[in-house]
Coordinates of C-alpha atoms in Angstrom, one line a residue:
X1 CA 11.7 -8.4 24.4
X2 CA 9.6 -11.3 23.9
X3 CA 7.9 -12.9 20.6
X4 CA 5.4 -11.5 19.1
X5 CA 1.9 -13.8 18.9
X6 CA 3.2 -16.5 19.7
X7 CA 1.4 -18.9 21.5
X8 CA 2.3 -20.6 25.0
X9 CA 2.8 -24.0 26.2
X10 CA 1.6 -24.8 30.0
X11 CA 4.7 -26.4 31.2
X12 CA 4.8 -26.6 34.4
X13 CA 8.7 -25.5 36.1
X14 CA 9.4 -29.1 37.9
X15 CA 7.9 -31.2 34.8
X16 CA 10.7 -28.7 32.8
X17 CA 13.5 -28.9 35.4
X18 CA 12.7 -32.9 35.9
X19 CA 13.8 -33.0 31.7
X20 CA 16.5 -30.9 32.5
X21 CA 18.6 -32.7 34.6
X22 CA 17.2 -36.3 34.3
X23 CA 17.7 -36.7 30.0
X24 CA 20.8 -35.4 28.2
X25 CA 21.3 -35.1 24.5
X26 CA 23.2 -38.3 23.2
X27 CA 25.4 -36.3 21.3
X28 CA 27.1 -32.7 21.6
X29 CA 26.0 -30.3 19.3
X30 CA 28.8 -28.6 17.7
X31 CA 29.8 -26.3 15.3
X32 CA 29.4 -27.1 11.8
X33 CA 27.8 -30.1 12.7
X34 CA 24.6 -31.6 12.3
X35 CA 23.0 -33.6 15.1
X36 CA 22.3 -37.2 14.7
X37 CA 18.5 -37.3 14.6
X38 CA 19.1 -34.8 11.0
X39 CA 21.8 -35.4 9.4
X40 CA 20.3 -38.9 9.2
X41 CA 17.2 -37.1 7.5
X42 CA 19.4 -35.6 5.3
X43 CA 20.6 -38.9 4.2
X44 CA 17.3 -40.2 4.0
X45 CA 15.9 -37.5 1.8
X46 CA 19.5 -37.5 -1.0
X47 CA 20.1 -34.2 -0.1
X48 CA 23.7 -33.4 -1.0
X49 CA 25.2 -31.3 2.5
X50 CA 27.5 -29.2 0.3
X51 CA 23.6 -27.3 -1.1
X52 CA 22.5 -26.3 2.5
X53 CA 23.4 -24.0 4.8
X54 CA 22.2 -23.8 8.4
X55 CA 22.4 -21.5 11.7
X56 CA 20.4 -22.0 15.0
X57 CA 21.0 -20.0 18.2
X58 CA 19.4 -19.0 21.3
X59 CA 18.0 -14.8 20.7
X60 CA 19.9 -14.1 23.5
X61 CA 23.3 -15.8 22.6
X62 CA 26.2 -15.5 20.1
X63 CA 27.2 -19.2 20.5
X64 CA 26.0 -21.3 17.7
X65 CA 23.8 -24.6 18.3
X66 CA 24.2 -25.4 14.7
X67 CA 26.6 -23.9 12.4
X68 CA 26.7 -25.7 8.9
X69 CA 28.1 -24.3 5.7
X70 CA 27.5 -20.2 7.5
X71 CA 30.2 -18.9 5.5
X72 CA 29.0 -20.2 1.8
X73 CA 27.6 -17.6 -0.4
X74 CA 24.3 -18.1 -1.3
X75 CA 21.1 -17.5 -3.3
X76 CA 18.8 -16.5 -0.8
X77 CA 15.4 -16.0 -2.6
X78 CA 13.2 -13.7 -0.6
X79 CA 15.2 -13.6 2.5
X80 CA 16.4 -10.3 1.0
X81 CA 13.2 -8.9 2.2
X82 CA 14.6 -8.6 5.9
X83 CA 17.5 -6.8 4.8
X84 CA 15.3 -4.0 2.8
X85 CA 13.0 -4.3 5.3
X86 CA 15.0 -3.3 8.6
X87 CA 17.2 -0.8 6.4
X88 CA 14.0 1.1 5.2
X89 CA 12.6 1.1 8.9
X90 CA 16.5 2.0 10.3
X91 CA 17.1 4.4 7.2
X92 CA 13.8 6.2 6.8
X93 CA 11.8 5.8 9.5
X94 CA 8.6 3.7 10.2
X95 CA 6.8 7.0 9.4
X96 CA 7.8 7.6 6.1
X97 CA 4.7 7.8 3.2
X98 CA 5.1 8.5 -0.4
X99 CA 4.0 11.8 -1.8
X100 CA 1.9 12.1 -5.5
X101 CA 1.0 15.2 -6.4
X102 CA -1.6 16.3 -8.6
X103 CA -2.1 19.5 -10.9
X104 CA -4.5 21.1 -12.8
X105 CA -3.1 22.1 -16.1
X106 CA -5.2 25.6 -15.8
X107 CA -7.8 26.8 -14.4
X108 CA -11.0 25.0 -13.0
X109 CA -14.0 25.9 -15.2
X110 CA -17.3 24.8 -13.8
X111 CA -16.0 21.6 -12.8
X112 CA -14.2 21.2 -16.3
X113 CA -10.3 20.8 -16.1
X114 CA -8.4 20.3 -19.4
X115 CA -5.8 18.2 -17.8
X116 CA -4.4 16.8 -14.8
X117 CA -0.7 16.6 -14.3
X118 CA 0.1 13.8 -12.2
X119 CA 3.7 13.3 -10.7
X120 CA 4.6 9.9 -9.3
X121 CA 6.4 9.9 -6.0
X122 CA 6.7 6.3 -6.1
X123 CA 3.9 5.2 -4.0
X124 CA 4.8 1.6 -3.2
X125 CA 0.6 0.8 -2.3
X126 CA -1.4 3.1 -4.5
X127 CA -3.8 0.0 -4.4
X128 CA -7.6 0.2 -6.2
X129 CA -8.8 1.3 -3.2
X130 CA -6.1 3.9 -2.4
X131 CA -7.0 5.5 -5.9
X132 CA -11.0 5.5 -5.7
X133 CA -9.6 7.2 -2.3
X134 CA -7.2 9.7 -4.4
X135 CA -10.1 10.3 -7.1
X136 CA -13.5 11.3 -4.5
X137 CA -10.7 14.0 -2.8
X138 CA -10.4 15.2 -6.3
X139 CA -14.1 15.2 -6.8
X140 CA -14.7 17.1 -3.6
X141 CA -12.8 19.8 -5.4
X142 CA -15.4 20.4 -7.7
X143 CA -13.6 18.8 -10.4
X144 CA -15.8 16.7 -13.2
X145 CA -15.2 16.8 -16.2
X146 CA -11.5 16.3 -17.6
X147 CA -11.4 16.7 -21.3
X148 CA -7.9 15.6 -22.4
X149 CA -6.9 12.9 -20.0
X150 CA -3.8 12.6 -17.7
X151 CA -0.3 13.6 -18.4
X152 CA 2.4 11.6 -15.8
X153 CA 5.8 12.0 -14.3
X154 CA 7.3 9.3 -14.0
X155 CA 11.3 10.4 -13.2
X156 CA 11.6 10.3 -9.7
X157 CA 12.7 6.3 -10.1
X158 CA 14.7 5.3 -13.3
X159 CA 13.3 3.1 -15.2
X160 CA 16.7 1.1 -16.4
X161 CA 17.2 -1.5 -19.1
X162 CA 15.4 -4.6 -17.3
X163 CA 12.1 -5.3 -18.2
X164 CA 9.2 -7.4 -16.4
X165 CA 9.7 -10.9 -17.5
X166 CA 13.4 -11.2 -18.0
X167 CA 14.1 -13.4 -14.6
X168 CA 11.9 -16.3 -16.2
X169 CA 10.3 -14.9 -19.8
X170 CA 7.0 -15.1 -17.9
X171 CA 6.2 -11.0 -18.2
X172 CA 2.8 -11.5 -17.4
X173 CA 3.5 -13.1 -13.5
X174 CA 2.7 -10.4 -10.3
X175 CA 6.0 -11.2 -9.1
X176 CA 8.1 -9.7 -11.9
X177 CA 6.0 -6.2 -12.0
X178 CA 8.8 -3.8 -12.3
X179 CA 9.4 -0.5 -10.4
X180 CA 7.7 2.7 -11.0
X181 CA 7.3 6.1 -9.8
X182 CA 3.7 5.9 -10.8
X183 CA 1.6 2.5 -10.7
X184 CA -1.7 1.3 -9.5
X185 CA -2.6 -2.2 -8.4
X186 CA 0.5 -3.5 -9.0
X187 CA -1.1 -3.8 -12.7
X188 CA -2.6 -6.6 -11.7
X189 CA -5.9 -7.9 -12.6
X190 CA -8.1 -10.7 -10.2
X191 CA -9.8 -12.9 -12.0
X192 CA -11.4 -16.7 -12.3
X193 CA -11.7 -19.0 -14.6
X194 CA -14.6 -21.2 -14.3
X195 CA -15.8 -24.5 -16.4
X196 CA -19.6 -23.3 -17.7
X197 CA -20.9 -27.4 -17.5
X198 CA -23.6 -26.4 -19.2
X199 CA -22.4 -24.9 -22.3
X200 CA -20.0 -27.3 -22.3
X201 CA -17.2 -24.4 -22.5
X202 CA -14.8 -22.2 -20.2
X203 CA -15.9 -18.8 -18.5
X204 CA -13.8 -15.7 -17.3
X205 CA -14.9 -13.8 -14.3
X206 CA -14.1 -10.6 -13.3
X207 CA -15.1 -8.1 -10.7
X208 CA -13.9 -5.5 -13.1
X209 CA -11.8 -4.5 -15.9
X210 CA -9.6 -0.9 -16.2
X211 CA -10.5 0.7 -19.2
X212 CA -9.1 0.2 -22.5
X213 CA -7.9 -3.8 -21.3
X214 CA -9.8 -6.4 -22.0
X215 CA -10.0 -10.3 -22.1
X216 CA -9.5 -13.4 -25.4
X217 CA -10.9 -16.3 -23.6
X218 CA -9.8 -18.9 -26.6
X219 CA -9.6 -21.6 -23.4
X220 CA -11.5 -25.4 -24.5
X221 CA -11.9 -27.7 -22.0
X222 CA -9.3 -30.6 -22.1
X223 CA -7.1 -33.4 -20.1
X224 CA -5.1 -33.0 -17.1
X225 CA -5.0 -31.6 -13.6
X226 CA -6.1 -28.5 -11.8
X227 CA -2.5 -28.5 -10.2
X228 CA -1.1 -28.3 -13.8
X229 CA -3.2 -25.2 -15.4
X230 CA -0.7 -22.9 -15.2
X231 CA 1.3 -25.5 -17.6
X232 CA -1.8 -26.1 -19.9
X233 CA -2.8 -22.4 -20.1
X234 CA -1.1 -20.0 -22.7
X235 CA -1.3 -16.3 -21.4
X236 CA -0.3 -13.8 -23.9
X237 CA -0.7 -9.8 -23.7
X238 CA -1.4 -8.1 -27.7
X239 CA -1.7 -4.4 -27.8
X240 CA -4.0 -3.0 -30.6
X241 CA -2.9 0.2 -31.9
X242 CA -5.4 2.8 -32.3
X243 CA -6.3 5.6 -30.2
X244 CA -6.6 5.2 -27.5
X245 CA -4.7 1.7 -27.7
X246 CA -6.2 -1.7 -26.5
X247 CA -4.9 -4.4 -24.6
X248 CA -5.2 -7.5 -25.3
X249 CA -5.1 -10.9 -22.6
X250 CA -5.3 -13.8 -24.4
X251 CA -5.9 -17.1 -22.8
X252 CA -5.6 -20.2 -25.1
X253 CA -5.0 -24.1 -24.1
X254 CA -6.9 -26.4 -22.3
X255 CA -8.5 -26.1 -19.1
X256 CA -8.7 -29.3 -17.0
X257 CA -12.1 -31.4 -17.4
X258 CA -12.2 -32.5 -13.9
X259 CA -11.4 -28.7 -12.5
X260 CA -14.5 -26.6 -11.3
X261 CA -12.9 -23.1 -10.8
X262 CA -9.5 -21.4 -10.7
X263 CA -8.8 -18.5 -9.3
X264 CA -5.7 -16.3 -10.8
X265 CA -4.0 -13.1 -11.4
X266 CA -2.0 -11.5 -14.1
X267 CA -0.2 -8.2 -14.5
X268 CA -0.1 -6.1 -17.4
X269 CA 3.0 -4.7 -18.6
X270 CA 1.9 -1.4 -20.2
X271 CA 2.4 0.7 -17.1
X272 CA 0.6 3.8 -18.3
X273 CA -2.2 2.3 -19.9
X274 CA -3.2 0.1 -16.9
X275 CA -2.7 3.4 -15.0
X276 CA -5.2 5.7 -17.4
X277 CA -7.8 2.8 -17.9
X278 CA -8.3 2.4 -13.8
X279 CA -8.1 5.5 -12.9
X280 CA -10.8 6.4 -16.0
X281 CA -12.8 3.4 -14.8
X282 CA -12.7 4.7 -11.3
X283 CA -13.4 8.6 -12.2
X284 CA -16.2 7.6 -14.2
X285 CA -17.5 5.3 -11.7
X286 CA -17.6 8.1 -9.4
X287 CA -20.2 9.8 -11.9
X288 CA -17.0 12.1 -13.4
X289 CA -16.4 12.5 -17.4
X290 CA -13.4 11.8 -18.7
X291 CA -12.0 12.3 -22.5
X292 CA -8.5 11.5 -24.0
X293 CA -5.8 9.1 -23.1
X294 CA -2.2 9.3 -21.1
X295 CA 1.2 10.6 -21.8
X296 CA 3.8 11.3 -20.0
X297 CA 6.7 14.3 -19.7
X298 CA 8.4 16.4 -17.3
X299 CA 6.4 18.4 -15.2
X300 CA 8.1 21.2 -13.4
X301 CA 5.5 22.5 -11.6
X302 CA 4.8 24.2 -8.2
X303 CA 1.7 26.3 -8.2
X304 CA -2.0 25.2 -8.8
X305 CA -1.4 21.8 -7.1
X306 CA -5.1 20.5 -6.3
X307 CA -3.4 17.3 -4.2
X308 CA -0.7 15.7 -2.3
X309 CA -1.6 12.4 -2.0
X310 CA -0.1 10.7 0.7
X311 CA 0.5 6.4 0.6
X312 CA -0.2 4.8 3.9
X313 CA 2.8 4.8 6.4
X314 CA 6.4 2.2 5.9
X315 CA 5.0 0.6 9.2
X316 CA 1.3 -0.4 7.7
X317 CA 3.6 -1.4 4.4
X318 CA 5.8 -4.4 5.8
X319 CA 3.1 -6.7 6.3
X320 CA 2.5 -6.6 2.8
X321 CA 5.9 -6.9 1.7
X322 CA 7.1 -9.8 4.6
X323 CA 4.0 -11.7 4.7
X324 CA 2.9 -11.5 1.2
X325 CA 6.6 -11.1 -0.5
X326 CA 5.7 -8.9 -2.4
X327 CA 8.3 -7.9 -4.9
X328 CA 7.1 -4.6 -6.5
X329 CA 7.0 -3.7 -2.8
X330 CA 10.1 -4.2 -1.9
X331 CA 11.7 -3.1 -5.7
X332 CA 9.9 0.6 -4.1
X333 CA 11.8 0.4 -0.9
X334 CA 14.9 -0.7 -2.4
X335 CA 14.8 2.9 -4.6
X336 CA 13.3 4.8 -1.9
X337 CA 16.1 4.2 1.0
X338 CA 18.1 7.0 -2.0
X339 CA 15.5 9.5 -1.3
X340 CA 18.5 11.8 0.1
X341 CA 20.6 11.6 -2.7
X342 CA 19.5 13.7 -6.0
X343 CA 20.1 10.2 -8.2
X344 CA 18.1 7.5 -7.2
X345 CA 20.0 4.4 -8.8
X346 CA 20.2 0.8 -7.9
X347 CA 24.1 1.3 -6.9
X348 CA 23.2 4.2 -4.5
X349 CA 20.7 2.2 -2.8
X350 CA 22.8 -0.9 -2.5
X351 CA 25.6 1.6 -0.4
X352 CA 23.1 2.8 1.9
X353 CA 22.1 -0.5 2.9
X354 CA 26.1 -2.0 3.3
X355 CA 26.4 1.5 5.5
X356 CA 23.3 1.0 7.5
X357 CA 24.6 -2.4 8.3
X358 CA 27.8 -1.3 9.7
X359 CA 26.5 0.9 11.4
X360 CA 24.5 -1.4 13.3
X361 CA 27.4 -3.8 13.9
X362 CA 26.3 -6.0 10.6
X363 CA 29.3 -7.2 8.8
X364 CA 27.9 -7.7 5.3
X365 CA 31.2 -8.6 3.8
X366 CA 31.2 -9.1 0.3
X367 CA 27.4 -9.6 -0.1
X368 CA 25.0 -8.7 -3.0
X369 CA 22.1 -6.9 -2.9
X370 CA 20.8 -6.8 -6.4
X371 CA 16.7 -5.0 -6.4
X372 CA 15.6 -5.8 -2.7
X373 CA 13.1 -8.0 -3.8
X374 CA 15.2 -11.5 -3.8
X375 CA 13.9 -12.1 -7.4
X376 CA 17.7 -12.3 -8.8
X377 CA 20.4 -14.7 -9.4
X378 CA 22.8 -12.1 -9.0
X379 CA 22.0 -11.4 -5.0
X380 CA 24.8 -13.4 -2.9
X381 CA 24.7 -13.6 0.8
X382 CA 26.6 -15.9 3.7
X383 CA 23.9 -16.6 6.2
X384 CA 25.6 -15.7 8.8
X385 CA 25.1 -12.0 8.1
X386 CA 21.8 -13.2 7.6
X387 CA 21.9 -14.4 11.6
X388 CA 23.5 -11.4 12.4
X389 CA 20.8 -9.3 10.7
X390 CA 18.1 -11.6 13.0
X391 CA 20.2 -10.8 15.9
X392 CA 20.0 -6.9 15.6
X393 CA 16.5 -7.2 14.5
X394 CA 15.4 -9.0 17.8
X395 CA 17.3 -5.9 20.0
X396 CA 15.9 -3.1 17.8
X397 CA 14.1 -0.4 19.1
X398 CA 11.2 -1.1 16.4
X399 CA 12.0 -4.8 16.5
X400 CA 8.5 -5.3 16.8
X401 CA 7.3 -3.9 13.6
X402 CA 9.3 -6.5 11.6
X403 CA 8.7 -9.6 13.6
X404 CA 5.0 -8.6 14.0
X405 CA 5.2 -8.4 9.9
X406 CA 6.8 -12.1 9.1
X407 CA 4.4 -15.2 8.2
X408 CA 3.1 -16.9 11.2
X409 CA 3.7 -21.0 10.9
X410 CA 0.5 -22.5 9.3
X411 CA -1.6 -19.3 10.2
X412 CA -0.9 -16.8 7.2
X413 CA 0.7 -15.0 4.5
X414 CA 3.1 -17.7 2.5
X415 CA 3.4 -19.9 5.8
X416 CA -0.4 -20.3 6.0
X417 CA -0.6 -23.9 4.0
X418 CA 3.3 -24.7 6.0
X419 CA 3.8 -26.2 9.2
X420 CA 0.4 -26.1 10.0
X421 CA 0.6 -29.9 12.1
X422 CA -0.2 -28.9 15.9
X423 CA 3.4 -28.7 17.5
X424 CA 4.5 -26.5 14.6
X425 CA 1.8 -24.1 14.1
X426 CA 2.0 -20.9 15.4
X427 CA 5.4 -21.1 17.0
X428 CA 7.7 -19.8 14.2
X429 CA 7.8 -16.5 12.6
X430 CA 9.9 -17.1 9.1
X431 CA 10.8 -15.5 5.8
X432 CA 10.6 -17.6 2.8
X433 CA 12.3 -17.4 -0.1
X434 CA 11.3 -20.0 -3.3
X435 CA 13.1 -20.0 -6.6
X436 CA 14.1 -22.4 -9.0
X437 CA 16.6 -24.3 -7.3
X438 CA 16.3 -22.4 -4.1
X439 CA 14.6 -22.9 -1.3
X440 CA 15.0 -20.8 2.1
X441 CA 13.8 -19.7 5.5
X442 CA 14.8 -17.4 8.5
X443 CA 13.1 -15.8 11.5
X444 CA 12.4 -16.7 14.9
X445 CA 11.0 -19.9 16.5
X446 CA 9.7 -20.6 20.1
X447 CA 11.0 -23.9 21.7
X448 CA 8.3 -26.0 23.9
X449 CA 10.7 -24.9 26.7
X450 CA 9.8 -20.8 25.8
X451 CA 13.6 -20.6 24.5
X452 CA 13.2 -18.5 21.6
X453 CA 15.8 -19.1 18.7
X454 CA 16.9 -17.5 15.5
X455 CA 17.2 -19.8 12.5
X456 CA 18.5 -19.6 9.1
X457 CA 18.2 -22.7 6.5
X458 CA 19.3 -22.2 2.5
X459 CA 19.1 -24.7 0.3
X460 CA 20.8 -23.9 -3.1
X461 CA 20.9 -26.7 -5.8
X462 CA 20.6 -25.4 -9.6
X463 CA 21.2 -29.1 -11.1
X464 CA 18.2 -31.3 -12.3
X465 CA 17.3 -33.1 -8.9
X466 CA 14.5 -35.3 -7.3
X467 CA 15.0 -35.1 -3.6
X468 CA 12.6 -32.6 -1.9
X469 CA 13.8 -30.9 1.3
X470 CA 10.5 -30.5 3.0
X471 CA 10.9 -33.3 5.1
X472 CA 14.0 -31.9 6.7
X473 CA 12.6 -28.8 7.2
X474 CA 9.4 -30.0 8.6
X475 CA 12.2 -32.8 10.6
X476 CA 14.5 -29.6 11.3
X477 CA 12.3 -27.7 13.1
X478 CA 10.4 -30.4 15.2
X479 CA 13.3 -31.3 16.5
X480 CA 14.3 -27.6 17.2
X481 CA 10.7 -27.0 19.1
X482 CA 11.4 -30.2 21.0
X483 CA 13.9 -28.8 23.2
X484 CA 13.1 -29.9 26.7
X485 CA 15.9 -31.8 26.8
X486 CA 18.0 -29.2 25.7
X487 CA 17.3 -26.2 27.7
X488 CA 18.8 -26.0 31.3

């Protein structure tokens, strides 16, 4: 199979086999090795070689051009995407969606319902969109007035002892929404913050807000630099009780003089709430009433079901979840690839995926796969399991689902500001994982020769350091896409 969108050099064969035989590496590339060209980068950039691990080979070969540090256990970051990723698509199928069904607690009277039962299937993409989507079928049905709100299931994933913001203490950050049977947007809530020049004072701007949530703009303009607000800004959730409660986002700080606009996002950790005040925002948008609040129980139900709502198919999902990384995402899928057993648990998933991997020839060894996501300490993988993974990825049957999903070189998702100078747009395909103290990437890459090669790189380094590794990246894989000289 070839890459996916990725775009052609016109090389002509005798300028190619003239570089093949006239110019020869000057030196051999061995195992465990670096050549020359970067491991004199490395040494220009003060990266310690015990903190990365490397793996380059030819798609179509088992041999090795680079093997350095492959057998070290390491922090991956996000590069536990591709491992949730290929075991959802192997495990459940590309067209697997996500049932939530909805009840009406009795009977329909002239458009008035008392309640609506609502249990979570664990829709991984029950996006705005998706909802207002969910809500006009509902409306179809007649339905307008709902006089004592929404009551929830939310059993079908557990919701366990960790809670959104115990990675980093920063609860209020997309990337540490937690899992949930039930859950719209992601909680999250778009919004800008803007410097009002002629008030002299600090706007917030907001297509929207769900009901019941609302904003504390205590910002004052101040010192500093638009690259430092998110250091400068205090963001703080408060929840007023009263019925129904309030939530609170409090912004305080200063706000850069010389910044203009800022765009941002946060996510609200009251699951239920942010659930009842869209969806009420949404049903009364639609011209529908709606009185009460949310709770949630067990609903053992099977007749007067009004809906099942279907989420969009596992093959529309991994774009999202490769190209965006998005963790909630992949938190769904890592609960989801239990859907045969009758306890969903993080242990049950973490033996379907070490099974799915042997059966397709993957020796995980004694990896860790914490939540799916990446967004762990815990999570310990050698990269050459990670090669492995890339190698049965490239020969699968639905091979080009995944590759199709990763970030494109300087094009889009998390690559779209990387690797954007002209010989290295567009000819890589990579994962990329970013935590404190960890840097990684690993996909495919197309050589100026049409060689395609998989590639691994993990940088690991938890001490207090200065050295950047961008340069040997960028270094890394110029030299990789230079390969004329290489390629026989």
């Amino acid at each position: 199979m070839r890459m996916i969108s990725i775009k052609n050099n016109s090389i002509s064969l005798n300028f190619l086999l003239l570089f093949s035989f006239v110019f020869y590496p000057s030196y051999l590339l061995k195992a465990k090795q670096l050549p020359e060209p970067l491991a004199f980068v490395l040494e220009q950039e003060n990266i310690p070689p015990e903190t990365l691990s490397i793996i380059i080979q030819k798609v179509d070969s088992d041999a090795p051009l680079i093997d350095f540090n492959s057998k070290k256990y390491r922090s991956p970051g996000s590069l536990t995407k591709l491992f949730t990723s290929f075991v959802a698509l192997d495990y459940l199928g590309p067209e697997t969606q996500w049932h939530t069904k909805i009840f009406a607690s009795d009977s329909i009277d002239d458009g008035t319902v008392d309640q609506l039962l609502i249990v979570g299937g664990g829709d991984p993409f029950l996006t705005t969109d998706k909802l207002l989507e969910l809500i006009h079928k509902l409306r179809k049905m007649g339905i307008h007035t709902i006089e004592n709100g929404l009551l929830i299931d939310q059993r079908v994933f557990p919701k366990g002892n960790i809670k959104s913001g115990d990675f980093d203490n920063d609860p209020l950050r997309p990337y540490n929404v937690m899992h949930a049977s039930l859950m719209a947007n992601f909680n999250t809530i778009d919004f800008v913050v803007k410097k009002n020049a002629k008030k002299n004072k600090i706007d917030i701007e907001y297509d929207f807000l769900p009901d019941g949530i609302y904003f504390d703009n205590k910002l004052k303009i101040g010192n500093g630099s638009c690259a430092d607000f998110r250091e400068q800004v205090n963001f703080n959730q408060l929840i007023q009780e009263s019925y129904p409660p309030r939530v609170i986002i409090e912004l305080s700080g200063e706000y850069p003089q010389q910044c203009n606009q800022y765009t941002h996002d946060i996510a609200v950790t009251e699951t239920n709430h942010f659930f009842f005040g869209l969806f009420s925002y949404l049903w009364k948008k639609s011209g529908g009433s709606i009185s009460g609040y949310i709770s949630e129980a067990n609903i053992d139900k099977s007749d007067d079901l009004l809906l099942n709502f279907k989420s969009i198919k596992l093959l529309d999902l991994l774009p999202h979840l490769l190209k965006d990384s998005n963790n909630f995402i992949a938190r769904q899928l890592f609960f989801s690839i239990g859907q045969s057993k009758s306890n969903y648990n993080l242990k049950q998933s973490r033996k379907v995926i070490k099974k799915t991997l042997k059966k397709n020839k993957i020796n995980s060894r004694r990896n860790f796969y914490d939540n799916g996501s990446g967004l762990s300490r815990s999570t310990k993988i050698r990269p050459d399991t990670l090669s492995s993974l890339l190698q049965v990825i490239y020969q699968h049957s639905m091979s080009d689902l995944i590759i199709s999903s990763l970030p494109i070189s300087g094009v889009d998702g998390t690559l779209s500001n990387r690797f954007n100078s002209t010989q290295l747009k567009g000819r890589m395909r990579l994962k990329t994982g970013t935590l404190d103290g960890v840097r990684s990437l690993a996909g495919f890459v197309q050589g100026m020769s049409g060689q395609e090669y998989i590639v691994v790189l993990i940088h690991n380094d938890l001490s207090e350091h200065s050295y950047k590794t961008k340069g040997f990246e960028n270094a890394l894989f110029e030299w990789l896409i230079d390969d004329l000289e290489r390629v026989l």
